[in-house]
Amino acid sequence: MSQPVVLEGSVFPSGDGGFLEAMRRFLAIEASEPVPRLLTRVFGRLLCADQTTLRVGEGGRPVVAATWGGDAPHSDPDVAHDEGLWTLVAEGAAAVVIGDPTEDDRLSPHFRRALGRARYRSLLAVPLSLDGTVAGVLEACTRRPQGFTEADKIFAASVAAHASATLFGSPRLAAPNVNLLTDSPERPEESQLEATRSLQLFADSAARVFVARVGVWIPVEDGVLAERISSPADVDPARRVLVGEGLAGQCAQARRGAIVEHLPRWLHAAPSDLLAGARHAIAEPLLVRGRLAGVITVTRNDPASTPFVEADLAMLRRLGEPAGVVARELGRSEETGQRRREAEALARIAHALSEQGDVASVCQQIVDRVMTLLPITAALIVMTEPNGDLRGVARSGELDMAAVDIVLPRGGGVAGRAILTGQPVSSNDVLSDPSLALPENVRERMIASGQRALLAVPLGPPGRAMGALTVANRHAIKFSDRERRLLEAFADQATLALDTARLHEDAERRRKEAETLAQGTRALVGVHDTLQVVGRIVESVPFLLPGCIHAAVAVPRPEGTLEAVVVGGPLSTIFRPGGRVTKGSLVNRVWQEHRPTWTSDLMAEPEPAEPELAERHHIFLRAGVRAYLALPLSVRGQTVGVLGMAFGQPRPFMSEEIATGQTLANQAALALENARLYEEAERRRREAEVVAEISRTINASLDVDTVLQQVVEGARILCQSDGARIALREPETGSYTFRYWVDPNQEGYAGVRVETGPGSLGDRVRQSRRPVRTTAAETSGEGFRAQMAVPIVIGNEIEGLLFVDNRSPRPFTDLDESALVLLAEHAAVALRNARLFMEAQATGRRLQAVSRRLLEVQEAERRHLSRELHDEVGQALTAVKMNLQMLRRQSAPPQATGRLDESIGLVDRILQGVRQLSLDLRPSLLDDLGLAAALRWYVSAQAERSGIAANVVTEPLPDHLPIATSTTCFRVAQEAVTNALRHAKATRITVRLRCEGKELEVSVGDNGVGFDVSDARRRAMQGAAAGLLGLEERVQLAGGRSSIVSVPGWGTILHAWLPLSTPSPSNTQAAAEGIP
């Protein structure tokens, strides 16, 4: 299936009969675009015109029906409607071509001036006839120097005949006319083939007749002849001459036959004639109705051959008369085929735009395609290098050298001039063109390859051309304007293809760079060791910047110098990691200036004056380093290091390379900073873990020895020291004695006192009350080369000293000091807590003893009051009652009986209240019958009094419970039942009593409204209701524990567990403190 060829919006199917098929379709269907407008557009495209106009007759005068293209001359206000070509065409009813319209007197002055302003060089007009009458005119204007040709006029007349039927008849009825056009006499390819065969037969016959070589030359365009047929066919068929040049050109120009007796001495002989070795020659033009259809040349090469005479020329003329018609058909067919091939070649290039590829492959495709487009023998593409030189990238054809071996200076050769001027540049002959500046080796290779004529067009707009496309021919010819225009059009398509390839190549390069950077980033992710990070950075440089043979990273030292931490490549055996970077070097300059610095060629640089830098210069050269690039490792505006890269070849270091390297450097800087932050964070984490562990020990244990031993171990870990020690102040003497230590190389410091003499480390800490550090210059008597001590301060007293010691010269840093100060603060907290705890223990023991004594006194007093009320007051009230009853039974006056009854009732109520009060203070049942009986009596009485359901469930209890345990258990149940009746609105209460192990468990549950235990506890702490706290405290003083569970709306249950044996003071104390 043929592919469509797109020409500026119009689609013409390619393949056999493409144009005629397009015309058939156009004329056979109704187009959505108005037919006059479409006709002018197609007409202009087919003739390669710059402007076309369709005028039709209306009311006896011409009217513009449609225009296409540039400025229409008729639109000029000075031009009348009847001025122009209408009159010329209408009078003759034939097509008209005007070569120079501005000088043609047949045109009106106004019309000529309008044409001159529009810079039109040639006009063509054809009539549109309807029933033998001119009904319209198609006019075309062009700015091409050669203008329209007779072939164009004939072609336009053919198109106009069928366009007339389309405009003035039915479009459907016009289809047969198109079929006639397409079917007569045969397809262009078939016609060309038949014409070629006929001419070849003619040439063979003539060659036999004249015993000579015969060539048939066909005009391929204005001013150019090409030898299409030769007999014998043993010479390059691509021979071309200009009209007026050589034997064929002179004959075409003179339009008459010619006899040349001795061709090598002929003044007008062309190089191609001489190269063919011709000695004698005749030539005859092929004329058809006065038009040149070709030229026949007959040459004899044998020096002994007979020269030609007039009779030979006359015979050639007679033989050539029928050949002229065939040559004309061949020329027409070739022109049609050439136009189709040109369109197809341009379309293939346009199609190539949609195909991705690298620049080199696209360049090769371009030079291969252009070989099929033009009659050339070689093609070459050169591209501009960063230094301005031109280097070949692709070639095709007969060129005896590789493309990359062709190097031209800026502006050199036709390619360099084309790039500088932005216009096509040609040379008719490499051998004789003095303006052609070519390097000698290139010129020699061109001559050796036989290339003579050159034509170059820039690839890209003026001033921004990326290179040039050069075509060559083995013959010294002049490329025609058509070939120039065609090569320019081809170059435009090639430029687009190259732009696409470059964009694709650039995108691919950036993708690979991004992948390399991403791989580097992934390689750096999770690596937190600074040396590992720097090592991976150095490893990734050659992948990102090919050609790099050495890479190194330098970071600053604390004293302000640079130190190489990782070195890779051939210099790694010379410059070791840890070495100092020489001041004034390239790397040092980057560190100071905070910007990229490079040397494109070390050999071109002058030798440094400083001896150390000069030595490094020679070391680099001996190691094969030619170029060097140093980039700052910057993050958040700070330079944290320098990345240096060495290359084995001179390198200009383009901005894109530097930007790519800087991107890597920025990532490296970020990775280095992250590693540093991670190391610092890791240190902080270890510090936090050590401090947290010490804090947990302080909170969980009051053993000061355990805490301080953890402090010295943590100090050794955080400061990475050889040892750590704590010395505490002796209250009696004020001296400091080591009590805690960790040092693998020391057995112990038991009993060793801190040296506090003048100038000693301990004395300096005591005097300054601040941390003090020593260095290697202050080696202690214990052999430590670096020490640090901080005071442990409680209040205004220095209660201890915390030491860290190093036997190596590594000094302690500010981070070490801050960590040690923090540990000293925790040591002070531990010591202060120990003191407070000892004081709190003593106070707690005293308070507990007082509380227990108060409860014992309270219970004793209640027992005494209960007995007094029961024994004394109760008996007295009973006696009073008996006396009153006795009086009542005696004959008392009626008026006294009521009084006596009232008094007896009053005494009963008092007696009942006294008994109840006695029971509330201390039920005698608790002492007489035991805890279970007392609880059953109490709960039953309270239930009867309140009218609720109550139940007491008891399990077997020991025979002899401790009085304190029984009393506490009863009081807890009593308080719980009272609260349930008073606040909970309960209707059911259950009391359970049982023994579990060595504990007595009592529980009181109700189905009341419940309450928020946390809120009640908070209010009790504020003094609103202390019953809950009092109950819990009473249980704790008895050596027990309690639990209250309550949910609003679901009731409350209280549990208490009391010891079955009398609690010891230590147990009671522990219970009071809440420590299990």
PDB file of C-alpha atoms in Angstrom, residues 18 25 127 163 206 260 267 348 438 496 780 796 858 906 924 959 990 1018:
ATOM      1  CA  GLY A  18      -0.073   9.676  -7.612  1.00  0.00           C
ATOM      2  CA  ARG A  25     -10.357  12.473  -6.857  1.00  0.00           C
ATOM      3  CA  PRO A 127      -7.879  30.480 -20.498  1.00  0.00           C
ATOM      4  CA  ALA A 163     -10.756  22.784 -14.534  1.00  0.00           C
ATOM      5  CA  ALA A 206      23.610   5.615 -34.607  1.00  0.00           C
ATOM      6  CA  VAL A 260      34.506  19.640 -33.922  1.00  0.00           C
ATOM      7  CA  LEU A 267      38.071  26.305 -26.939  1.00  0.00           C
ATOM      8  CA  ARG A 348      10.248   9.998   3.870  1.00  0.00           C
ATOM      9  CA  LEU A 438      39.997  23.398   2.398  1.00  0.00           C
ATOM     10  CA  LEU A 496      13.898  18.912  12.017  1.00  0.00           C
ATOM     11  CA  SER A 780      49.031  13.338  84.022  1.00  0.00           C
ATOM     12  CA  ASN A 796      26.313  25.277  96.737  1.00  0.00           C
ATOM     13  CA  GLN A 858      -9.229   5.801 119.203  1.00  0.00           C
ATOM     14  CA  LEU A 906     -39.216   8.820 126.659  1.00  0.00           C
ATOM     15  CA  SER A 924     -19.501  -5.838 122.029  1.00  0.00           C
ATOM     16  CA  ASP A 959     -10.261 -18.967 115.676  1.00  0.00           C
ATOM     17  CA  THR A 990     -23.821  -8.054  99.831  1.00  0.00           C
ATOM     18  CA  ARG A1018      -9.524  14.032  93.206  1.00  0.00           C
TER      19      ARG A1018
END
